[in-house]
Short mmCIF file of C-alpha atoms in Angstrom, two decimals:
data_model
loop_
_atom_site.label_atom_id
_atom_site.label_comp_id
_atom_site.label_asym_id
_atom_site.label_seq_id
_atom_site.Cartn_x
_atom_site.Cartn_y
_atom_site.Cartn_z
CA UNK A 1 -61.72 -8.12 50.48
CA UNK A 2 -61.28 -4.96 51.08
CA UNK A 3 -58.87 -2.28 53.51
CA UNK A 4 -61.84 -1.89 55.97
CA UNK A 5 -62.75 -5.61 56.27
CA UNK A 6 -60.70 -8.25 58.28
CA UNK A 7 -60.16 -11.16 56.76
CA UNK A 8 -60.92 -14.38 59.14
CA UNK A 9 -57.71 -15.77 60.94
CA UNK A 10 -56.03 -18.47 59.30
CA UNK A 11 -55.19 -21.78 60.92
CA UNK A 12 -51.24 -20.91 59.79
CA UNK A 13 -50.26 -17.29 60.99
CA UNK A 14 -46.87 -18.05 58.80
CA UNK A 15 -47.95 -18.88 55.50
CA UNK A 16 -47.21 -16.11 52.91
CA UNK A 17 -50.09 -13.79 51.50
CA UNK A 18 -48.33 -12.90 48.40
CA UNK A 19 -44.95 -14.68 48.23
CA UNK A 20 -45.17 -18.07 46.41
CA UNK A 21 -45.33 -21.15 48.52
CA UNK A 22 -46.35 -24.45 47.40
CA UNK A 23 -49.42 -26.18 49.34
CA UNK A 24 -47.17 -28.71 51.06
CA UNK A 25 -43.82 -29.82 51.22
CA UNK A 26 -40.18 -28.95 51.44
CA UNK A 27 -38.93 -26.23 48.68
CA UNK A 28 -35.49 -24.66 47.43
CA UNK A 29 -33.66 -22.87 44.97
CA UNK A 30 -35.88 -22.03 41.93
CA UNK A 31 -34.99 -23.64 38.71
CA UNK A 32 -35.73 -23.61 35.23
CA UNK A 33 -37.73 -19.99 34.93
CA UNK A 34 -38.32 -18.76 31.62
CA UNK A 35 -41.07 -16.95 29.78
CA UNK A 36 -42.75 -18.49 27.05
CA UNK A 37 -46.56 -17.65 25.32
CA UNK A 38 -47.40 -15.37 27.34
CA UNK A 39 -46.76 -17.13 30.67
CA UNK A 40 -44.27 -16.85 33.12
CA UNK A 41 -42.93 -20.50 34.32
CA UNK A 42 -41.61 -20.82 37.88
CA UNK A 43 -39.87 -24.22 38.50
CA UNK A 44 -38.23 -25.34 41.83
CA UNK A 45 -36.59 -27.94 44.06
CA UNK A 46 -39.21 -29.84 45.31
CA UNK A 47 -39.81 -33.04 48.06
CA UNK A 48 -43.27 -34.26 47.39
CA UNK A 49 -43.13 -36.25 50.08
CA UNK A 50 -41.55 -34.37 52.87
CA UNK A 51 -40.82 -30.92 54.32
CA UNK A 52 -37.46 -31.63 54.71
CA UNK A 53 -34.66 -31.35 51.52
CA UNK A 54 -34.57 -34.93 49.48
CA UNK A 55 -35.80 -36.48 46.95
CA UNK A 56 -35.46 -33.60 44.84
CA UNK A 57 -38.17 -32.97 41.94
CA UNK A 58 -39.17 -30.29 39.52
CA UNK A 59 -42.32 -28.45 41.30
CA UNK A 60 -43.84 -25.76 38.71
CA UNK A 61 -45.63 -23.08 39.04
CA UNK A 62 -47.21 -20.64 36.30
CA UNK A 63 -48.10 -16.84 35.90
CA UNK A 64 -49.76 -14.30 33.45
CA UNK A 65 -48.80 -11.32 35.98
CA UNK A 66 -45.67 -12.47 38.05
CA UNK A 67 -47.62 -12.11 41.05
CA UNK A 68 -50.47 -14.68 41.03
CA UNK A 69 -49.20 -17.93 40.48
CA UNK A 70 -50.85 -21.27 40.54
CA UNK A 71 -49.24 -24.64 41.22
CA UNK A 72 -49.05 -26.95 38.58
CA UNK A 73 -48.13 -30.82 38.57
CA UNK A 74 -44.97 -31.92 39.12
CA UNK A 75 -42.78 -30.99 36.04
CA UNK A 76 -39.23 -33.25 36.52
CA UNK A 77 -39.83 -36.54 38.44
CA UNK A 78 -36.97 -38.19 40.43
CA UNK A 79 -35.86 -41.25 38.89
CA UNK A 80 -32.11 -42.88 38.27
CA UNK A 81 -31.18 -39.42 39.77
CA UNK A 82 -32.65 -36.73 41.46
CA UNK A 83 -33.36 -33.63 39.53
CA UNK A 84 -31.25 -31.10 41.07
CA UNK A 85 -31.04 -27.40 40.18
CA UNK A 86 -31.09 -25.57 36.51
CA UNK A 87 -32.33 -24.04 33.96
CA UNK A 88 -34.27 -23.32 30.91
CA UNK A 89 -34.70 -21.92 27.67
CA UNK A 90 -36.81 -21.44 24.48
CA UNK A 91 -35.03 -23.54 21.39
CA UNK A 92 -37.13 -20.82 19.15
CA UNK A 93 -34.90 -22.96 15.98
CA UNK A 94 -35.00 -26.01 17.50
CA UNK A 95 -30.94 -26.07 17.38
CA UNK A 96 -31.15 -29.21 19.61
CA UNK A 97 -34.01 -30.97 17.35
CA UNK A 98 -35.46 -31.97 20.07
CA UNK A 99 -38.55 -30.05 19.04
CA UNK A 100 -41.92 -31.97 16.58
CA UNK A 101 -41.80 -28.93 14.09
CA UNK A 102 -45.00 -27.40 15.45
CA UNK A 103 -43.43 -24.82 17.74
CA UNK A 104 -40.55 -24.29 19.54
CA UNK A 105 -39.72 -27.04 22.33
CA UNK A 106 -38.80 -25.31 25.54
CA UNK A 107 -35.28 -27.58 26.99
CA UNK A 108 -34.82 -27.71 30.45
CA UNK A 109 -30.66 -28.31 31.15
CA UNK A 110 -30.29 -29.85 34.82
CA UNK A 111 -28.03 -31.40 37.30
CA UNK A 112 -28.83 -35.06 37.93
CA UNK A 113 -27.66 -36.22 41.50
CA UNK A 114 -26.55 -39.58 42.53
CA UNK A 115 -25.01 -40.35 45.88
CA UNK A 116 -21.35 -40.61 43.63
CA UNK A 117 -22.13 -38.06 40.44
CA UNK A 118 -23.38 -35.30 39.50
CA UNK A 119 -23.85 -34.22 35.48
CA UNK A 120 -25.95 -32.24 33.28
CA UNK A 121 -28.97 -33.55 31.24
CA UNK A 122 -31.78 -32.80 29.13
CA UNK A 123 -35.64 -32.14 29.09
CA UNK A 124 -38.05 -31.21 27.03
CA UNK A 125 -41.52 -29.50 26.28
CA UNK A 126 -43.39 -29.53 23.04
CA UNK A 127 -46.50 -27.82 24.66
CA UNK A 128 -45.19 -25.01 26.36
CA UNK A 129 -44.19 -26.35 30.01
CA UNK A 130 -47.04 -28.71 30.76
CA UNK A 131 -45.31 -32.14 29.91
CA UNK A 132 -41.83 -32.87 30.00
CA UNK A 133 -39.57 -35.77 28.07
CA UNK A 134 -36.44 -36.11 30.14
CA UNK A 135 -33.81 -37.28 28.07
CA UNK A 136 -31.39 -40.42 29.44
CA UNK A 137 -27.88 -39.41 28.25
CA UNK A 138 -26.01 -36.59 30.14
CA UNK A 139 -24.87 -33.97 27.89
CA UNK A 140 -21.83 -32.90 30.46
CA UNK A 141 -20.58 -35.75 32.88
CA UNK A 142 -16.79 -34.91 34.15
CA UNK A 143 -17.15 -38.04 36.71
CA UNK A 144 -17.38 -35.63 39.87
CA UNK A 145 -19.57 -35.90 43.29
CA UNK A 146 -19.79 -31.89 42.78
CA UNK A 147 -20.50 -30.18 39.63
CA UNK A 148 -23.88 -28.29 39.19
CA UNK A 149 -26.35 -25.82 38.29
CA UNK A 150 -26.50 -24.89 34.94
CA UNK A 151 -27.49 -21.86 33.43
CA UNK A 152 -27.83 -21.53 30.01
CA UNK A 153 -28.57 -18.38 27.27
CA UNK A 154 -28.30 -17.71 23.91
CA UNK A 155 -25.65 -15.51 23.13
CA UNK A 156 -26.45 -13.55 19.54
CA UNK A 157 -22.89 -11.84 19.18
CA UNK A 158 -21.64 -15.63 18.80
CA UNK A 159 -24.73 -17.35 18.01
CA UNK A 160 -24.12 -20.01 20.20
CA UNK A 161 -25.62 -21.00 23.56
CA UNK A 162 -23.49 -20.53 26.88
CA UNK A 163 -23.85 -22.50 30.15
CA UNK A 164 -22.82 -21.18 33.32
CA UNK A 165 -21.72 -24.24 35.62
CA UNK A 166 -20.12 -24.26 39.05
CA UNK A 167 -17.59 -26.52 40.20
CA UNK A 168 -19.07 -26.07 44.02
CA UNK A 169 -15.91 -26.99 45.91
CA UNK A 170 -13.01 -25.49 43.92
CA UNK A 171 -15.36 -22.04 43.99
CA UNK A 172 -15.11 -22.23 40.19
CA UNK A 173 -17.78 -21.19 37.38
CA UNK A 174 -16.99 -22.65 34.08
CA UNK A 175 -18.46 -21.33 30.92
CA UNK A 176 -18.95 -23.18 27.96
CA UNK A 177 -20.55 -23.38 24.88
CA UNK A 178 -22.98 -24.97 22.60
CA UNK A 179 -24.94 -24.69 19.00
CA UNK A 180 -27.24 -27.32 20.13
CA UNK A 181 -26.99 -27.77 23.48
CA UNK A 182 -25.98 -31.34 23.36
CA UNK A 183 -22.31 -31.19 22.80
CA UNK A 184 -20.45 -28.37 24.94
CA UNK A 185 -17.03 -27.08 24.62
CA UNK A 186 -15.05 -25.31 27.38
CA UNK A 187 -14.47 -21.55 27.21
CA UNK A 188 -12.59 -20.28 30.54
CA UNK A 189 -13.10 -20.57 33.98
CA UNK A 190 -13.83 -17.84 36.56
CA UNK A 191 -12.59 -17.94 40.33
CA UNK A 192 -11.57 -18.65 43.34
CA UNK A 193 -12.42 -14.97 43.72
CA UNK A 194 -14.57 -12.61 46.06
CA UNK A 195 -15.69 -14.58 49.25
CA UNK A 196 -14.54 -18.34 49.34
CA UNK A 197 -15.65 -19.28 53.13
CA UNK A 198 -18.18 -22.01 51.56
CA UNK A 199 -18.80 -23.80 48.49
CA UNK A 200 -20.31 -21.95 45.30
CA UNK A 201 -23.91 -23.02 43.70
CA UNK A 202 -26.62 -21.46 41.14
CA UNK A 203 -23.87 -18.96 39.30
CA UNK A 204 -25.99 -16.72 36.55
CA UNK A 205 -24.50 -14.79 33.84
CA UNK A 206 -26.42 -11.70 32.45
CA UNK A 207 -26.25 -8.40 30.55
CA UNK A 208 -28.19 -4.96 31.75
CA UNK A 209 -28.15 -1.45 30.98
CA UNK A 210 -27.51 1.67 32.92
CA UNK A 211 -29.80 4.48 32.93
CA UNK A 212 -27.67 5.96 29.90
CA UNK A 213 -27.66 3.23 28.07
CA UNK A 214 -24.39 1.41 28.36
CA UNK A 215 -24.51 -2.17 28.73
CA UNK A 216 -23.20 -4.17 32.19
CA UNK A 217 -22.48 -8.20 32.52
CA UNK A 218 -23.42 -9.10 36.02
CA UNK A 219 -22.36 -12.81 36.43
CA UNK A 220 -23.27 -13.88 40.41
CA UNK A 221 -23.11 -16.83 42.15
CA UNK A 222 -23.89 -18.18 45.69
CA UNK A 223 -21.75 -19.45 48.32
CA UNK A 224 -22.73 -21.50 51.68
CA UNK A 225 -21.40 -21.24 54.03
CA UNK A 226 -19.45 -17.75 53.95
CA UNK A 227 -22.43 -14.98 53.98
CA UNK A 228 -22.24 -11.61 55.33
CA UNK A 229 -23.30 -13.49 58.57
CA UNK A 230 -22.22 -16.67 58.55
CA UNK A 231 -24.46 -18.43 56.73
CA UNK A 232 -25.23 -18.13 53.10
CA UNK A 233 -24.97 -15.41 50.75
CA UNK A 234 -24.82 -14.22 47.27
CA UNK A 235 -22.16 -12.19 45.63
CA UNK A 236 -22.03 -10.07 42.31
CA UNK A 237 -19.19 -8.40 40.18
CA UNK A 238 -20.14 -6.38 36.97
CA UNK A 239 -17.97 -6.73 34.35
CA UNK A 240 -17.61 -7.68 30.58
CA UNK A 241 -18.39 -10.77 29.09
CA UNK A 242 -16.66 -11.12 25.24
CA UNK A 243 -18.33 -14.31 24.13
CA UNK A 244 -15.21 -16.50 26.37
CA UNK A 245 -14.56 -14.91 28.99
CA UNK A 246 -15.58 -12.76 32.05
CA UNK A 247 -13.82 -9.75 33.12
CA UNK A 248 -14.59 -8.32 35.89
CA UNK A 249 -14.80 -4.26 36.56
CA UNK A 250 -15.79 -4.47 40.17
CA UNK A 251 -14.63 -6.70 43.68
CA UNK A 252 -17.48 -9.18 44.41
CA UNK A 253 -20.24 -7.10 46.52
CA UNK A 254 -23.26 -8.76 48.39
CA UNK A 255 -26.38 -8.84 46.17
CA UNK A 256 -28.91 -9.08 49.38
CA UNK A 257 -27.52 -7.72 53.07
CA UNK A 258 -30.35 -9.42 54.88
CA UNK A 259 -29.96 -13.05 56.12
CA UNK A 260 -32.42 -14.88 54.09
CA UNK A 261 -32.03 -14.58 49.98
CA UNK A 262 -30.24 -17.20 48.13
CA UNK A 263 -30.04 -19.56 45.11
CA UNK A 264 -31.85 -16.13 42.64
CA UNK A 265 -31.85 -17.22 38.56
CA UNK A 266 -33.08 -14.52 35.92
CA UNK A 267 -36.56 -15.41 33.71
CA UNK A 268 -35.24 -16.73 30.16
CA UNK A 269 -36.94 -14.93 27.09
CA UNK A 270 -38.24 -12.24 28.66
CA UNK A 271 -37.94 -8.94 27.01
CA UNK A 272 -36.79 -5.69 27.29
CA UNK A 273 -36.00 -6.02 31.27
CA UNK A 274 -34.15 -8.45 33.90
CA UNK A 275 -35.93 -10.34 36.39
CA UNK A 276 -35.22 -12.60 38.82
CA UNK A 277 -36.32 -14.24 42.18
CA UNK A 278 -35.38 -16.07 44.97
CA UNK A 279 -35.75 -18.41 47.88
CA UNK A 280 -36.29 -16.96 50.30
CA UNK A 281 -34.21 -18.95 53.08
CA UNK A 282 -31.04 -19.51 54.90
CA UNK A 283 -29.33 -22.75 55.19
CA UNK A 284 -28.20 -22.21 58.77
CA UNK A 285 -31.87 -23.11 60.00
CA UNK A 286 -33.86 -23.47 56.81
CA UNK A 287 -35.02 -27.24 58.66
CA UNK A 288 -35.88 -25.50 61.25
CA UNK A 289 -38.24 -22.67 60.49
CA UNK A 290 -41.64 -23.47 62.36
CA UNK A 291 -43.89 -24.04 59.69
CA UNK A 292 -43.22 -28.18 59.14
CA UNK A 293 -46.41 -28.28 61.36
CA UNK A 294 -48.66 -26.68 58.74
CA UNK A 295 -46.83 -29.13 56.07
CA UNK A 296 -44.46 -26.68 54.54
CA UNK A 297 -41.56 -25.39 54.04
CA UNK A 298 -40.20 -22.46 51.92
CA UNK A 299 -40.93 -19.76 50.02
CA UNK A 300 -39.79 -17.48 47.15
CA UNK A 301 -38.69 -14.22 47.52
CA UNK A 302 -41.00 -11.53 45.62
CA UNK A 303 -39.72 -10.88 41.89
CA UNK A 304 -37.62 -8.35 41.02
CA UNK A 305 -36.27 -6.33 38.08
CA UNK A 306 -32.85 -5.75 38.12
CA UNK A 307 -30.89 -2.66 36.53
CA UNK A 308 -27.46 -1.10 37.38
CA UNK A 309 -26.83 2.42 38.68
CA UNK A 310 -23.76 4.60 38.08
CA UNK A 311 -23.00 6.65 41.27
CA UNK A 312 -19.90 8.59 42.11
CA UNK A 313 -18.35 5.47 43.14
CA UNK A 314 -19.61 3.54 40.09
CA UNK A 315 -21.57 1.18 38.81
CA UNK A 316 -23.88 -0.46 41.95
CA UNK A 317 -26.77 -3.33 41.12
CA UNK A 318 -30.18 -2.16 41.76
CA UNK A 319 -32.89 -4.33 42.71
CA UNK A 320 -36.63 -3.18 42.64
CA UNK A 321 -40.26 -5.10 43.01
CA UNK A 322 -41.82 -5.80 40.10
CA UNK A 323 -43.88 -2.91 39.39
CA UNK A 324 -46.88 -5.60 38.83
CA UNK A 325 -46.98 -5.68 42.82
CA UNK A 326 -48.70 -2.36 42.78
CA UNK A 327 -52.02 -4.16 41.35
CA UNK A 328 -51.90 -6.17 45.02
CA UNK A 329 -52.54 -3.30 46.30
CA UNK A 330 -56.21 -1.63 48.29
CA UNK A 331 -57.07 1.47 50.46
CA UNK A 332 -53.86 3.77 51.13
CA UNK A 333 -53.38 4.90 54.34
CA UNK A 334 -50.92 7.98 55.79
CA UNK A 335 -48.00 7.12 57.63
CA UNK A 336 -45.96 9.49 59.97
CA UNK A 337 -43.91 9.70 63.20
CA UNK A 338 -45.77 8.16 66.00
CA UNK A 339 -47.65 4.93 65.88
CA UNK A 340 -50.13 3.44 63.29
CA UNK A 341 -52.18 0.48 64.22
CA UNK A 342 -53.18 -2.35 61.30
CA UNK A 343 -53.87 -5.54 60.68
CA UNK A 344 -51.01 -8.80 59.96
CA UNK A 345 -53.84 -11.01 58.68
CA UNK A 346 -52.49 -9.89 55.21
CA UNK A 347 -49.56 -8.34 53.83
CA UNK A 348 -48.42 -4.65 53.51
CA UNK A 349 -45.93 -2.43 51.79
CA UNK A 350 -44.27 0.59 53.24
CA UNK A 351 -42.78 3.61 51.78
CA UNK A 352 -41.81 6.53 53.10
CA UNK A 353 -39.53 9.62 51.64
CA UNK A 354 -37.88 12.81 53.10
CA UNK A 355 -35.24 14.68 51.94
CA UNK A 356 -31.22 14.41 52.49
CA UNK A 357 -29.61 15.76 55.34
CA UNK A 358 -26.11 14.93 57.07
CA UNK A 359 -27.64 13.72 60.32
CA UNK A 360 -31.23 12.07 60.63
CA UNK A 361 -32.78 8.73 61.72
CA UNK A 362 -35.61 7.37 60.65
CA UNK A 363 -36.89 3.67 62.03
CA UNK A 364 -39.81 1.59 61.90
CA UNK A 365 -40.17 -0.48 64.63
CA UNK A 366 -43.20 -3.44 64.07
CA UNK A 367 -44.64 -4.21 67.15
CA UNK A 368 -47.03 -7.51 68.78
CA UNK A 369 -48.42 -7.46 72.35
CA UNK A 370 -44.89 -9.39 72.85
CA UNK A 371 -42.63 -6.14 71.88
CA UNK A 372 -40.67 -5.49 69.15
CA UNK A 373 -40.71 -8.41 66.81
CA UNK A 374 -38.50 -6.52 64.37
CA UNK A 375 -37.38 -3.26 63.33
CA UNK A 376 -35.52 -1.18 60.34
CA UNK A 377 -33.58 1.86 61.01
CA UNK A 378 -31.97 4.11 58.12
CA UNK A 379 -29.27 7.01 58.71
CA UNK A 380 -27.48 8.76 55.68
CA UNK A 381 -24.80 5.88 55.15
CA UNK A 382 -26.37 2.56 56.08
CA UNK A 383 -30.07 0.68 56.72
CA UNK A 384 -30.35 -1.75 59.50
CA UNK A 385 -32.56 -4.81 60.35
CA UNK A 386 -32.98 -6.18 63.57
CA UNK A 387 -34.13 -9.55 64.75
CA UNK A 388 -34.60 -10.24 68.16
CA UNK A 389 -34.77 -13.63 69.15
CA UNK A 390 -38.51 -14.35 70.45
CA UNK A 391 -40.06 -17.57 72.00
CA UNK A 392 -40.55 -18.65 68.21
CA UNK A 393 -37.28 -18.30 67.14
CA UNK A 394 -35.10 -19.85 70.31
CA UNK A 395 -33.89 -22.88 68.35
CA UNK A 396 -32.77 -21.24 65.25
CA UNK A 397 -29.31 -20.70 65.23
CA UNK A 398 -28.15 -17.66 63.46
CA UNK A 399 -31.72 -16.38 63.22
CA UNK A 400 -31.34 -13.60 65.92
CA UNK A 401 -29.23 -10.33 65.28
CA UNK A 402 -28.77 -7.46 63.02
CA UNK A 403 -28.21 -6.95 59.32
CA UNK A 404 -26.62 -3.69 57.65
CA UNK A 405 -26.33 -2.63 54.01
CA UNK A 406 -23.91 0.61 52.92
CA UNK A 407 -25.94 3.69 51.08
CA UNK A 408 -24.19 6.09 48.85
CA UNK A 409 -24.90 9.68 49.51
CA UNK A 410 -28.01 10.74 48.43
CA UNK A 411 -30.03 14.36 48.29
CA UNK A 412 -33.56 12.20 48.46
CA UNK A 413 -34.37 9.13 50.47
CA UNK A 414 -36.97 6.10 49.93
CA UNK A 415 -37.73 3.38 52.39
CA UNK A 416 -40.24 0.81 50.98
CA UNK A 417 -40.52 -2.26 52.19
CA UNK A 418 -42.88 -5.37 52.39
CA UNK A 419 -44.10 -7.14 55.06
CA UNK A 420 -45.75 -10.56 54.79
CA UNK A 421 -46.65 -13.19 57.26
CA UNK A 422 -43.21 -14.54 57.53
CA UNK A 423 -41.06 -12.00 55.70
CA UNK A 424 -39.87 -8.85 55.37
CA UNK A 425 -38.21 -7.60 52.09
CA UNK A 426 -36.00 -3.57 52.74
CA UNK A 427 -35.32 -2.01 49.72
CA UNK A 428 -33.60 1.71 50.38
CA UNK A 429 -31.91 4.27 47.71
CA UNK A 430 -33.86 3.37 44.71
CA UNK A 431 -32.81 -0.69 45.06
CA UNK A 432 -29.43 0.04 45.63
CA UNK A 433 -29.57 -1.60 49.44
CA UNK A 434 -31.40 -4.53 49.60
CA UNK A 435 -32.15 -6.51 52.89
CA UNK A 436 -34.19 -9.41 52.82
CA UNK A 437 -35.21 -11.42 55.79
CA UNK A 438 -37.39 -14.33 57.51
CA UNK A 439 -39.80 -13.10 60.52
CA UNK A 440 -41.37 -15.10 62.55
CA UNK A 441 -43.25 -13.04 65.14
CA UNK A 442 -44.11 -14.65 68.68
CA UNK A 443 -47.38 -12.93 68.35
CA UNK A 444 -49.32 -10.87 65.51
CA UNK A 445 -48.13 -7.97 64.51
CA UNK A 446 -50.67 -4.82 65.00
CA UNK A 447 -48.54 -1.64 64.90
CA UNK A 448 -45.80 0.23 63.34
CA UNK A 449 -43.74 3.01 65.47
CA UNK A 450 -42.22 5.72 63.24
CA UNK A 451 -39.71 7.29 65.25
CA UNK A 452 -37.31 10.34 63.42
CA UNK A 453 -34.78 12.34 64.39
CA UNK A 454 -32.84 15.44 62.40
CA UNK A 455 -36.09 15.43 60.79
CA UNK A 456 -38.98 18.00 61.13
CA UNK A 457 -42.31 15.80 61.83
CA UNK A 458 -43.82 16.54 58.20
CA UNK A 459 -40.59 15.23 56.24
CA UNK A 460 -40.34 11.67 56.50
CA UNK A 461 -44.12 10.78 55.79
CA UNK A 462 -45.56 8.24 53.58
CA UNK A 463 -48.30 5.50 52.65
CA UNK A 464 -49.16 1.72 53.65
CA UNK A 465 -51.35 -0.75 51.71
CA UNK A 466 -53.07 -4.02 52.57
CA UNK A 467 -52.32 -6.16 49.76
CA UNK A 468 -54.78 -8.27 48.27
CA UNK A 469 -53.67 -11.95 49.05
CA UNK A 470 -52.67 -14.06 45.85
CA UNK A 471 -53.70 -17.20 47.32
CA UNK A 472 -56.96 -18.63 48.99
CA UNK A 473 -54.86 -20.50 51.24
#
């Protein structure tokens, strides 16, 4: 396929062209993603048997590129318990000898759910994510209906592995640690801090560098409900993290200021830079979104490497698509004030630049033959989404409204931003304001309206690109 040929219509106008989605069923937070031989693993909460949440399982799918990935069987089956969310590593020494000698096992640590406990068990791969022993003894059972999510690392300085675990409804994260991860010993506990409006799930606990060099721990965790809008969220400090403890250096900021980005994990094991993904949904309606018909539900956001920036303010998280994406994509075309027609049968990116000012405007509005189906305005201290509610969307409470993010002052500005079939992913001021969001238009999409103001006609200009699809869905 090319830019000048359109593809045939599909039988499911909402099905994502480049965002992983499973062929059927209900999916969730993604678990379990680490990078091992070459391959990039992408585990998730899975229903086989539904698209509604229950019965949760291990889905799995695997990539060379982070942007083409194929499904693979079922990874963690439901049994005694269900196999709730986690993570996992590579035992490269085989500290918890639950490797054959051969090569290093990869161990999975996850939250098994009953209807009166949840704890934290074991699997295990000896061939590099295919097949999976799950393990029958819990390796960290305190007895309680809520206690989940773990997310483990090595940690060199101490040579010792640490687990990240929230305590969901006392908005706690407990670290603790391991030299085999079998038998864990308590370190400290973080929280209640930040926003506390609903309980906390999937914390993660990472170092990054600054573009000088100096070295941030970033230790997030998600709350629902309590979001920037009502629903569910995900919150950040930076700090320092001394092999015990985490200090922060920061009050808890918003990682994503659209409505739809939750449950993110970083890849294990993969060097030199931070990644991380997530799904791509909001619990206020996520059993609601109008794809059940076409036997689905869910997707995952786009990855993303994540860095820190130090502005006058200080230190900010900066989130940025995976520079991989740029292989998606085919025939560039200009972009300027006024309209430009194309094609929604497959997804696009956006970006646009022109220079600082004190007063401008510059918004995108993304039009169907029903209107505006949604739109994304940026002025020199904030970028704004806006939803409307459409004939589509009536039932979905909390779907319709608008989103804003905060931008530092800046002498240049970038707008990119990705459009799927059911998404839209904002990323303004080099990652520093990130809005991600859910669309579902009424009717296709066929134009974008570039309107500016402050602005001479030739300054805020730019490109779009059909992106190659990553599925034959």
């Amino acid at each position: 396929m090319n830019g000048m040929t359109k593809p045939a219509v599909r039988q499911d106008p909402y099905r994502p062209h480049v965002h992983y989605t499973p062929a059927a069923n209900w999916i969730n937070d993604p678990n379990g993603l680490v990078y091992f031989g070459g391959v990039y693993h992408l585990f998730y909460q899975y229903n086989p048997y539904a698209s509604s949440h229950g019965h949760m399982h291990w889905g799995h799918a695997v990539s060379t590129d982070l942007v083409h990935w194929h499904e693979q069987d079922i990874a963690l089956a439901e049994g005694e318990h269900q196999i709730f969310s986690g993570s996992a590593v590579v035992d490269w020494q085989n500290t918890s000898g639950l490797g054959d000698g051969t090569s290093p096992p990869l161990v999975a640590c996850y939250t098994g759910h009953t209807s009166s406990n949840q704890a934290q068990y074991l699997a295990s791969s000896q061939d590099g994510g295919t097949s999976w022993t799950l393990h029958p003894d819990a390796v960290l059972d305190r007895g309680k209906l809520d206690f989940r999510d773990p997310k483990v690392f090595w940690h060199a300085p101490t040579a010792s592995w640490i687990m990240a675990v929230v305590h969901p409804v006392e908005r706690e994260i407990e670290l603790l640690r391991s030299t085999d991860l079998r038998a864990w010993t308590s370190l400290s506990i973080f929280g209640p801090a930040g926003a506390t409006g609903g309980i906390w799930e999937v914390p993660d606990l990472f170092p990054v560098l600054d573009d000088a060099g100096h070295e941030h721990w970033v230790l997030k965790v998600d709350l629902n409900p309590g979001g920037p809008y009502g629903g569910s969220g995900v919150q950040y400090w930076l700090g320092d993290f001394d092999g015990q403890t985490f200090m922060p250096r920061t009050p808890a900021w918003w990682v994503d200021h659209g409505q739809d980005f939750y449950a993110a994990i970083t890849w294990h094991d993969l060097p030199e830079r931070r990644v991380w993904l997530s799904w791509m949904s909001n619990w206020q309606y996520a059993h609601h979104v109008p794809t059940a018909a076409a036997g689905w539900r869910g997707a995952m956001s786009l990855p993303r490497e994540v860095g820190v920036r130090v502005d006058l303010d200080g230190p900010v998280l900066v989130q940025r698509p995976v520079p991989e994406l740029q292989a998606l994509r085919q025939a560039e075309r200009p972009i300027s004030a006024g309209i430009t027609p194309f094609e929604t049968d497959q997804a696009h990116e956006f970006l646009l630049r022109w220079p600082g000012s004190n007063s401008f405007r510059v918004q995108l509005e993304f039009r169907s033959e029903a209107g505006i189906e949604v739109s994304v305005e940026v002025t020199p201290r904030e970028v704004a989404v806006r939803r409307p509610e459409t004939a589509v969307t009536a039932g979905l409470t909390g779907y319709a409204g608008e989103h804003r993010a905060p931008l530092p002052p800046m002498e240049d500005h970038e707008l990119r931003l990705f459009l799927d079939a059911s998404s839209l992913e904002v990323f303004v001021g080099g990652g520093r304001a990130v809005l991600t969001d859910l669309l579902f238009p009424a009717q296709s999409i066929r134009e974008v309206w570039c309107i500016t103001e402050g602005l001479d006609h030739r300054e805020a200009m730019g490109s779009l690109w059909p992106l190659s699809p990553t599925s034959e869905r």
